[in-house]
mmCIF file with all atom_site columns, N, CA and C and ligand atoms in Angstrom:
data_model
loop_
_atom_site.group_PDB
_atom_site.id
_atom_site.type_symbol
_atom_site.label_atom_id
_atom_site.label_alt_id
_atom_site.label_comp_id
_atom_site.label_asym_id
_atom_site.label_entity_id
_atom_site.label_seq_id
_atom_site.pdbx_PDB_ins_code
_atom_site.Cartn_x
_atom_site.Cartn_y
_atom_site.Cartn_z
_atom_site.occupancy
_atom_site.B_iso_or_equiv
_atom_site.pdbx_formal_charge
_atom_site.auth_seq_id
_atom_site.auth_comp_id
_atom_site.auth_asym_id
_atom_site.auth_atom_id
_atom_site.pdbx_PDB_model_num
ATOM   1   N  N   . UNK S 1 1  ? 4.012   10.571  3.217  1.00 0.00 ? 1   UNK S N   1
ATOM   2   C  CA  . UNK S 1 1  ? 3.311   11.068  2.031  1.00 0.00 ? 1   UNK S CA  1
ATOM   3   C  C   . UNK S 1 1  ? 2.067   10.232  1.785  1.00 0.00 ? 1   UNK S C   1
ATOM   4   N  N   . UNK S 1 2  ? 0.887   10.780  1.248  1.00 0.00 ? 2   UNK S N   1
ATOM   5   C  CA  . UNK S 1 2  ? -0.130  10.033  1.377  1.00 0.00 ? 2   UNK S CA  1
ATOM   6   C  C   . UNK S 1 2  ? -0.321  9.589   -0.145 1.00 0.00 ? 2   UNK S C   1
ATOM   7   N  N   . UNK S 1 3  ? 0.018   7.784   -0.231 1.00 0.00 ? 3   UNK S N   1
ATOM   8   C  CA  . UNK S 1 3  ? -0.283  7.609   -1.484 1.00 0.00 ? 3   UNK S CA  1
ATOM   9   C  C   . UNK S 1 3  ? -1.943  7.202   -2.002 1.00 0.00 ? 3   UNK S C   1
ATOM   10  N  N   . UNK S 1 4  ? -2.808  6.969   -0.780 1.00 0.00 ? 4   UNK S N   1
ATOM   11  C  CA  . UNK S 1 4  ? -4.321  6.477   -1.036 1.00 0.00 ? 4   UNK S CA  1
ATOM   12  C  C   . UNK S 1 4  ? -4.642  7.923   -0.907 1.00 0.00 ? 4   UNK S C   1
ATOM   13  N  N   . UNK S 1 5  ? -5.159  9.099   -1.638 1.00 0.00 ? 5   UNK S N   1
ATOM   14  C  CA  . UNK S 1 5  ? -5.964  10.295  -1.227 1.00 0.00 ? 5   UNK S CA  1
ATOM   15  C  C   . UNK S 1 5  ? -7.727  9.586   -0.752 1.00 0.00 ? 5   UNK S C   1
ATOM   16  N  N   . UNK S 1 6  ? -8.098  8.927   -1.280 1.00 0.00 ? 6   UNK S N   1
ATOM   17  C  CA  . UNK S 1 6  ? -9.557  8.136   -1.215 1.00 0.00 ? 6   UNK S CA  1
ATOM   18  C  C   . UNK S 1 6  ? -9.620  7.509   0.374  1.00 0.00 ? 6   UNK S C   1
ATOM   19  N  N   . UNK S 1 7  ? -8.467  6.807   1.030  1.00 0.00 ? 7   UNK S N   1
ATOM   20  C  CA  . UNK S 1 7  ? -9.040  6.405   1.921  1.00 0.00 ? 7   UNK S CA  1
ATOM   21  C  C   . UNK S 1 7  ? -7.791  6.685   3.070  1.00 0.00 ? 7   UNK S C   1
ATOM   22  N  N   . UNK S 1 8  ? -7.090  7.873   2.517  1.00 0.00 ? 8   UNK S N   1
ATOM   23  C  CA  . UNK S 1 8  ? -6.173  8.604   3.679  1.00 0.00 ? 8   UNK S CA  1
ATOM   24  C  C   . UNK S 1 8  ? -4.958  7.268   4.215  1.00 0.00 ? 8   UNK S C   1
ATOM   25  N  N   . UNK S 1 9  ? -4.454  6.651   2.936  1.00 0.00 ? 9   UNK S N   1
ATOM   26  C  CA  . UNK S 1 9  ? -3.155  5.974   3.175  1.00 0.00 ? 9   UNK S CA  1
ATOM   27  C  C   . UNK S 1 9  ? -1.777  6.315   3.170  1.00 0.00 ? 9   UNK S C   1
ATOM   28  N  N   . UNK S 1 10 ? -1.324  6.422   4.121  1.00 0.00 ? 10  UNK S N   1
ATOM   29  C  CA  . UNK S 1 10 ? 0.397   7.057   3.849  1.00 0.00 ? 10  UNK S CA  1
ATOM   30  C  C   . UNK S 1 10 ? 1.399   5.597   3.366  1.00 0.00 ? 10  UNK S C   1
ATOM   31  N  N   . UNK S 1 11 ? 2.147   5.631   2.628  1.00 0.00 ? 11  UNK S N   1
ATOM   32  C  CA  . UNK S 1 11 ? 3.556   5.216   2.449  1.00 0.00 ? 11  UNK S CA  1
ATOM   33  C  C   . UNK S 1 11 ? 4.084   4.387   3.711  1.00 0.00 ? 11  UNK S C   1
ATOM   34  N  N   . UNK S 1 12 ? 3.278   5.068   4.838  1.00 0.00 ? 12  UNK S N   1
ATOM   35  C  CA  . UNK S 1 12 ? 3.884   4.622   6.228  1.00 0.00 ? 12  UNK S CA  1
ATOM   36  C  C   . UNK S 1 12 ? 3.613   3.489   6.433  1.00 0.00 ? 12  UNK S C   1
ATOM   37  N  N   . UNK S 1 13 ? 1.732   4.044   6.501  1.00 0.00 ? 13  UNK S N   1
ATOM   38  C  CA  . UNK S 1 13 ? 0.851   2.768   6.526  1.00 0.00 ? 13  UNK S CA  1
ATOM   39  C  C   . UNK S 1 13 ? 0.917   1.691   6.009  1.00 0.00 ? 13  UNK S C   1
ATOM   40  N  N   . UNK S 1 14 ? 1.413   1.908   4.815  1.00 0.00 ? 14  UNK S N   1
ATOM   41  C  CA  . UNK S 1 14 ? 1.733   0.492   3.731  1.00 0.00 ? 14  UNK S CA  1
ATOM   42  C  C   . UNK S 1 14 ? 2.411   -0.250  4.335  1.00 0.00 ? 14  UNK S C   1
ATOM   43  N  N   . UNK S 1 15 ? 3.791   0.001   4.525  1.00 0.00 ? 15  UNK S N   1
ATOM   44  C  CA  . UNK S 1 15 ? 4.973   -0.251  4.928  1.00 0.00 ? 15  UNK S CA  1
ATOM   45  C  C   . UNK S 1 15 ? 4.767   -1.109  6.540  1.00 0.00 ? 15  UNK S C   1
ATOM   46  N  N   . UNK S 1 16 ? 4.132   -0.470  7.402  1.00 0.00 ? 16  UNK S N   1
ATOM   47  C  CA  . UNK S 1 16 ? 3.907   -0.622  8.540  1.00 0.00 ? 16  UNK S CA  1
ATOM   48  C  C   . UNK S 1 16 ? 2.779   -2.195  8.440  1.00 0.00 ? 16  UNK S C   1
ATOM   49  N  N   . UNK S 1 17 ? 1.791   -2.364  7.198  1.00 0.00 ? 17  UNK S N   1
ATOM   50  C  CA  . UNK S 1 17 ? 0.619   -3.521  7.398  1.00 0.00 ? 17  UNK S CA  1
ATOM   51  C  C   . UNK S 1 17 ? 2.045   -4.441  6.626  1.00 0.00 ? 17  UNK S C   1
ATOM   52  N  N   . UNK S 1 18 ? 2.748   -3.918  5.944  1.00 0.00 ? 18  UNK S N   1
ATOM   53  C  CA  . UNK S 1 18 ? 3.658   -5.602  5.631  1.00 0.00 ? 18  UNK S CA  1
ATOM   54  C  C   . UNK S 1 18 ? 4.196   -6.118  6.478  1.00 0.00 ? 18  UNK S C   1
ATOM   55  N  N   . UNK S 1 19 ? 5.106   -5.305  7.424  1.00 0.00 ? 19  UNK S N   1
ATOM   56  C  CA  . UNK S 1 19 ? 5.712   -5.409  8.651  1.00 0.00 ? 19  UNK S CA  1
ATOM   57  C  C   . UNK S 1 19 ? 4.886   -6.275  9.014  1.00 0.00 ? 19  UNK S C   1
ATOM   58  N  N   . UNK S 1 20 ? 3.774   -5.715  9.160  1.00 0.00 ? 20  UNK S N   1
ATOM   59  C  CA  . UNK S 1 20 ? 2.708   -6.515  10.377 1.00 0.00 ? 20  UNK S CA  1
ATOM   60  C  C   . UNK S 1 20 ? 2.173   -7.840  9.533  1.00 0.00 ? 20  UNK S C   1
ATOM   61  N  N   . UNK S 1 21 ? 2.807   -8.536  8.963  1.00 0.00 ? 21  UNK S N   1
ATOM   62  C  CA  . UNK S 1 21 ? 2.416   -9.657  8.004  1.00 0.00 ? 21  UNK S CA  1
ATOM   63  C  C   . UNK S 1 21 ? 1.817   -9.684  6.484  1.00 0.00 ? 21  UNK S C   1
ATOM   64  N  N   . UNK S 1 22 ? 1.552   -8.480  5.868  1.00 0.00 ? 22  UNK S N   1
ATOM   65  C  CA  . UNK S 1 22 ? 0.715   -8.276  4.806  1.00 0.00 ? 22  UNK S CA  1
ATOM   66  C  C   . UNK S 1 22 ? 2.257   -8.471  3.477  1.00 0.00 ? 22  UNK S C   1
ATOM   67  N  N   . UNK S 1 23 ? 1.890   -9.597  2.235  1.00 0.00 ? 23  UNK S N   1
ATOM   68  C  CA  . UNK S 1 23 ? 2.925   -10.172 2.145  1.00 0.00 ? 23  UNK S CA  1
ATOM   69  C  C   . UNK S 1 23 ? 2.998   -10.018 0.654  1.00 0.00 ? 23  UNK S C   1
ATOM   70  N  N   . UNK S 1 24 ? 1.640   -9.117  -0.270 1.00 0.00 ? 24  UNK S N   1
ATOM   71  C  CA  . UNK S 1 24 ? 1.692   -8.487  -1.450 1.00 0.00 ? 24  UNK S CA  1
ATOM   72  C  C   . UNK S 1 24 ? 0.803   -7.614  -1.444 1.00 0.00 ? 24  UNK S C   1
ATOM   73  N  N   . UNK S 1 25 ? 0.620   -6.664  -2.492 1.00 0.00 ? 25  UNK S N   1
ATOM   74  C  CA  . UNK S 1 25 ? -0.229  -5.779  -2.813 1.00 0.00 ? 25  UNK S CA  1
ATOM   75  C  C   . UNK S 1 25 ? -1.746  -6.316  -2.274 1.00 0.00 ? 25  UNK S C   1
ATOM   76  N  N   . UNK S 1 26 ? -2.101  -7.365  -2.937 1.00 0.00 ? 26  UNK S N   1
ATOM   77  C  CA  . UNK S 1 26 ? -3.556  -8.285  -2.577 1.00 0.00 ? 26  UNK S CA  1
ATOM   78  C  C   . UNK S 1 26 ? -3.946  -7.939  -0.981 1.00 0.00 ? 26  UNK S C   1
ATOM   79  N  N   . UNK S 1 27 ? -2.853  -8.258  0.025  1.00 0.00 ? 27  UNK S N   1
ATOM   80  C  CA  . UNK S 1 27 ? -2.848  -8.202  1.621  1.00 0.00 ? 27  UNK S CA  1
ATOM   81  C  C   . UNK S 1 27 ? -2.758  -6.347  1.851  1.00 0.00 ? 27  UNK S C   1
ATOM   82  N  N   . UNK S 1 28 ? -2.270  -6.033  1.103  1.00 0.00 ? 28  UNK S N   1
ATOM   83  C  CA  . UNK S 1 28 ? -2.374  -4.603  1.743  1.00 0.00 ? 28  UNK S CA  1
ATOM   84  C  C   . UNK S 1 28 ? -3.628  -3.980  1.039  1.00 0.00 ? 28  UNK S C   1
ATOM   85  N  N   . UNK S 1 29 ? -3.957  -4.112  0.224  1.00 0.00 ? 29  UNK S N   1
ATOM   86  C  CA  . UNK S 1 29 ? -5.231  -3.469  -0.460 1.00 0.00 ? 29  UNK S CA  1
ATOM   87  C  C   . UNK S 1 29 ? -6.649  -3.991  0.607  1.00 0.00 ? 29  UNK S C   1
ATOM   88  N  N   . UNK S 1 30 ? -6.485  -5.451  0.930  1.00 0.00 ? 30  UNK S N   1
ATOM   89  C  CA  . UNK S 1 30 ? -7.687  -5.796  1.203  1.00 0.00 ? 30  UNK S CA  1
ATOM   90  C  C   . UNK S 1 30 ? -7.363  -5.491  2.730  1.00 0.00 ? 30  UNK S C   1
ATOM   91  N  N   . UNK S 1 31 ? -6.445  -4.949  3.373  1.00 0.00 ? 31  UNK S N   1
ATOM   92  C  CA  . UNK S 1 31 ? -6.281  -4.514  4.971  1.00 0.00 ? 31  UNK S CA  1
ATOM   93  C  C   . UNK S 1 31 ? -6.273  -3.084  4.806  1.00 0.00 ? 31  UNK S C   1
ATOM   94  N  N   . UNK S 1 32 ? -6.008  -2.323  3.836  1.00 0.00 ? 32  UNK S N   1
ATOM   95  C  CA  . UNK S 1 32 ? -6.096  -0.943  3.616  1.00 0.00 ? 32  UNK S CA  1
ATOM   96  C  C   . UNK S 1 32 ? -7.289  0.041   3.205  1.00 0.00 ? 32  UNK S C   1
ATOM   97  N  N   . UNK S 1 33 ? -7.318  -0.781  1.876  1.00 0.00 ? 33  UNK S N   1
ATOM   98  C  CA  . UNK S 1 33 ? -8.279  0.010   1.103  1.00 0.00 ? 33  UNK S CA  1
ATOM   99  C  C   . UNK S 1 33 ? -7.816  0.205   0.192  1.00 0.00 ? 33  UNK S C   1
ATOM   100 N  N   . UNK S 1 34 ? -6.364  0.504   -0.097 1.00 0.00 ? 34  UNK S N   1
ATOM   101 C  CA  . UNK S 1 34 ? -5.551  0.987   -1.260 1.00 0.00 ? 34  UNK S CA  1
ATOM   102 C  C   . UNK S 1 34 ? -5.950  0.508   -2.452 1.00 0.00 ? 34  UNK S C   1
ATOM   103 N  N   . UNK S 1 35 ? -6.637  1.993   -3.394 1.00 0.00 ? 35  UNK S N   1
ATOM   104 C  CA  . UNK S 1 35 ? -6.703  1.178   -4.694 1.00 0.00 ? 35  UNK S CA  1
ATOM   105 C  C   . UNK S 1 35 ? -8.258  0.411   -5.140 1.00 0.00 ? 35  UNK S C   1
ATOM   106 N  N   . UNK S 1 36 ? -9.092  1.024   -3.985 1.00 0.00 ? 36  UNK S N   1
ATOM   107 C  CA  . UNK S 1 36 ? -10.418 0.030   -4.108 1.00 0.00 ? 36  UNK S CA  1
ATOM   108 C  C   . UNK S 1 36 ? -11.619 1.282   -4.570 1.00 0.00 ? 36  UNK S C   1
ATOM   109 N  N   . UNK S 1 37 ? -11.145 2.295   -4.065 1.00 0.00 ? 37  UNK S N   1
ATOM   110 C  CA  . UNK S 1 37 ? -12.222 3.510   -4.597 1.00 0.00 ? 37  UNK S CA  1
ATOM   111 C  C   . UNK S 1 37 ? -11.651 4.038   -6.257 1.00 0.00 ? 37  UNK S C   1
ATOM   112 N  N   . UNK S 1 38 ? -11.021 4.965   -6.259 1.00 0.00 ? 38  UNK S N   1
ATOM   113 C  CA  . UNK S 1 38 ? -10.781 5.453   -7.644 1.00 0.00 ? 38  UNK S CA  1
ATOM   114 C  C   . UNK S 1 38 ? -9.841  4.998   -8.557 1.00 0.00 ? 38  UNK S C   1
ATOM   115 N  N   . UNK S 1 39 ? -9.158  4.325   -7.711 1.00 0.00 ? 39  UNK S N   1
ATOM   116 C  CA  . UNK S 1 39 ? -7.967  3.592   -8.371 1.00 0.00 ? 39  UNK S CA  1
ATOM   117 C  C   . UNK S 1 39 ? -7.000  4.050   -9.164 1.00 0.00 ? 39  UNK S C   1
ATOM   118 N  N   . UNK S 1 40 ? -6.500  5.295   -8.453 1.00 0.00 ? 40  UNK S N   1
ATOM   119 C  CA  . UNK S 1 40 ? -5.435  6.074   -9.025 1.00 0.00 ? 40  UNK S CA  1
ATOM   120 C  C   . UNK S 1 40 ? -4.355  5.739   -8.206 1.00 0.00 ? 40  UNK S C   1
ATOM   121 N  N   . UNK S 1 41 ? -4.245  5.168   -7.538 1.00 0.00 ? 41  UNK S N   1
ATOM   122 C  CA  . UNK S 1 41 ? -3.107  4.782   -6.447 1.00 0.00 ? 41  UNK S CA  1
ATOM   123 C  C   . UNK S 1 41 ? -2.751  3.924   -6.539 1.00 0.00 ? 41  UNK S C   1
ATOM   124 N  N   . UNK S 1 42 ? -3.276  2.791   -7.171 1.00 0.00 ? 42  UNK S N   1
ATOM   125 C  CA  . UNK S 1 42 ? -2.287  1.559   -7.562 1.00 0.00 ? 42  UNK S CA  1
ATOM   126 C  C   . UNK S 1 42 ? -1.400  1.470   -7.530 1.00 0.00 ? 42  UNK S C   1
ATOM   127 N  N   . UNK S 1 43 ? -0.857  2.172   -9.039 1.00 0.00 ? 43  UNK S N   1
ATOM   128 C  CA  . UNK S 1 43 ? 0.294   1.840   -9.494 1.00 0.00 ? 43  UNK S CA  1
ATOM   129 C  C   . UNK S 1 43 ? 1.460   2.487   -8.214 1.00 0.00 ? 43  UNK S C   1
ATOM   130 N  N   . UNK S 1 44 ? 1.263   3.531   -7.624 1.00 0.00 ? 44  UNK S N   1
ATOM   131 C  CA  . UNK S 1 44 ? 2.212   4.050   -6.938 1.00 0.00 ? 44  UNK S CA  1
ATOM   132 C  C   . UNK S 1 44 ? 2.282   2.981   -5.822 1.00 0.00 ? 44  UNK S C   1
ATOM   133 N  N   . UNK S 1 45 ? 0.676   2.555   -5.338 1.00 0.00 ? 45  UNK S N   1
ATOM   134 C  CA  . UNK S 1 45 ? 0.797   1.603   -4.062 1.00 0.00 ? 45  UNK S CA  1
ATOM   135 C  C   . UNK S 1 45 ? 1.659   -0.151  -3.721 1.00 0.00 ? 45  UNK S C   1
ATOM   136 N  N   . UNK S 1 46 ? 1.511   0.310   -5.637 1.00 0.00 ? 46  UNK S N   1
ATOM   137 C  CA  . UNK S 1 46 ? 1.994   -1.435  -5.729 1.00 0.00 ? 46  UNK S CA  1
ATOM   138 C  C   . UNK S 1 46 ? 3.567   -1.287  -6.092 1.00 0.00 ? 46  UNK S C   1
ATOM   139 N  N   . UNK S 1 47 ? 4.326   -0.293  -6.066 1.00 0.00 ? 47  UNK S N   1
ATOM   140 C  CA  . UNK S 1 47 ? 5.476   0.115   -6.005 1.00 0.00 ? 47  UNK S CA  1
ATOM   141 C  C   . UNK S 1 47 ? 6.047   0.242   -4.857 1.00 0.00 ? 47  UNK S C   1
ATOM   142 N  N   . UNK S 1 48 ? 5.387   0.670   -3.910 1.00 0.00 ? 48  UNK S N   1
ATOM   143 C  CA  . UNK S 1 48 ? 5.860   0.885   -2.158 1.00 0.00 ? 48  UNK S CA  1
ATOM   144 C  C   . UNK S 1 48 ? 5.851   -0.713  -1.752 1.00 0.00 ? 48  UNK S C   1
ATOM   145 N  N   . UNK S 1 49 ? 5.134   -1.549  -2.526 1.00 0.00 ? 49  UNK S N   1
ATOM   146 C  CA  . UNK S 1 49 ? 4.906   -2.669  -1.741 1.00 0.00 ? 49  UNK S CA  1
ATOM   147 C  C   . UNK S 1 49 ? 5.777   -3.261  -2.348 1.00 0.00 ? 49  UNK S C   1
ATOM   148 N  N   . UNK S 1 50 ? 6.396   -2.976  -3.368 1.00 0.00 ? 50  UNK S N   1
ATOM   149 C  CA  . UNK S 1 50 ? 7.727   -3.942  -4.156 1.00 0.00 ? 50  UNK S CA  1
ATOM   150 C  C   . UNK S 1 50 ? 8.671   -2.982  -3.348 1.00 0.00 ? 50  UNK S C   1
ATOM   151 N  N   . UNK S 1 51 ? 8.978   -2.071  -3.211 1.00 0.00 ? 51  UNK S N   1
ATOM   152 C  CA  . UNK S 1 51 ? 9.931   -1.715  -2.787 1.00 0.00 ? 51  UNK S CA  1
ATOM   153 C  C   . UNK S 1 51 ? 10.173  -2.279  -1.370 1.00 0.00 ? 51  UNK S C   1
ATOM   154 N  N   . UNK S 1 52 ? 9.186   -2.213  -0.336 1.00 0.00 ? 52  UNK S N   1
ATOM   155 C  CA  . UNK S 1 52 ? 9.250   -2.806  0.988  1.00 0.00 ? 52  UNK S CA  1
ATOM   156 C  C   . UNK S 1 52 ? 9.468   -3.861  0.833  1.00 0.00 ? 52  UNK S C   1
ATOM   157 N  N   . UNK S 1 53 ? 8.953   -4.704  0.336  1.00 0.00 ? 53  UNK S N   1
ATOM   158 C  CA  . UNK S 1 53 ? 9.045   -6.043  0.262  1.00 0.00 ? 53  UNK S CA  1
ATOM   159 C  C   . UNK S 1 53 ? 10.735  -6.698  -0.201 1.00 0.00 ? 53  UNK S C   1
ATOM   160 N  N   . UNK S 1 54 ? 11.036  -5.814  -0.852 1.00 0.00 ? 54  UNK S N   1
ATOM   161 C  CA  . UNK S 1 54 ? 12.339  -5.995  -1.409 1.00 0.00 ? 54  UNK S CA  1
ATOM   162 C  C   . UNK S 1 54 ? 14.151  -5.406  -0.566 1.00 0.00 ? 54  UNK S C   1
ATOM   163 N  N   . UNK S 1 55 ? 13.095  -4.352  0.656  1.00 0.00 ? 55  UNK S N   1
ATOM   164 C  CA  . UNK S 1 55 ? 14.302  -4.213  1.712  1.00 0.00 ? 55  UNK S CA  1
ATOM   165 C  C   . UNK S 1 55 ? 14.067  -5.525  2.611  1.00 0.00 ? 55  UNK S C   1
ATOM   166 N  N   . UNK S 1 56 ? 13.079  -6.429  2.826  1.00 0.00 ? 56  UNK S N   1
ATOM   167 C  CA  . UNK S 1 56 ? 13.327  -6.952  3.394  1.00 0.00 ? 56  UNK S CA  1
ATOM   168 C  C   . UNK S 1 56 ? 14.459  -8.117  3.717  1.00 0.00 ? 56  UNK S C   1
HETATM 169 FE FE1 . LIG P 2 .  ? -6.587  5.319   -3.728 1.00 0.00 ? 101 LIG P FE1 1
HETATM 170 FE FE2 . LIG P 2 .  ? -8.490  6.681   -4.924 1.00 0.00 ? 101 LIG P FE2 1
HETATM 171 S  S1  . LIG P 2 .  ? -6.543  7.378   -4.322 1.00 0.00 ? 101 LIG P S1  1
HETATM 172 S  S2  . LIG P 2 .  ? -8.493  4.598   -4.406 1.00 0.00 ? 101 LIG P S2  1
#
C-alpha cells in the first residue's frame, strides 16, 4: 500500500530501509522522502516505523 503518494512510498519500502539499517522515522524520511513534500503521510509513516521497529 502506498503510504508516501508525493514520492511513491509503499509500507514495503519503509519496512525494507529499516531492515536495511534505518533505525527511526528521522532515517527513513531522510533515505525516503517520506513526509518531506506535503506532509500528509507522516503520521501514517511514523506508525509503520513504530510498528516495524517494534516486531523487531
Ligand atoms: Fe508524503 Fe505528500 S504524501 S509528502
Amino acid at each position: 500500500m502506498y503510504v508516501c503518494l508525493c514520492h511513491g512510498v509503499t509500507d514495503g519500502q519503509i519496512r525494507e530501509a529499516i531492515y536495511e539499517g534505518c533505525c527511526s522515522y528521522r532515517d527513513v524520511r531522510d533515505s525516503l522522502g517520506v513526509g518531506t513534500q506535503c506532509g500528509k503521510c507522516a503520521c501514517l509513516a511514523k506508525q509503520v516505523v513504530r510498528d516495524t521497529l517494534g516486531e523487531l
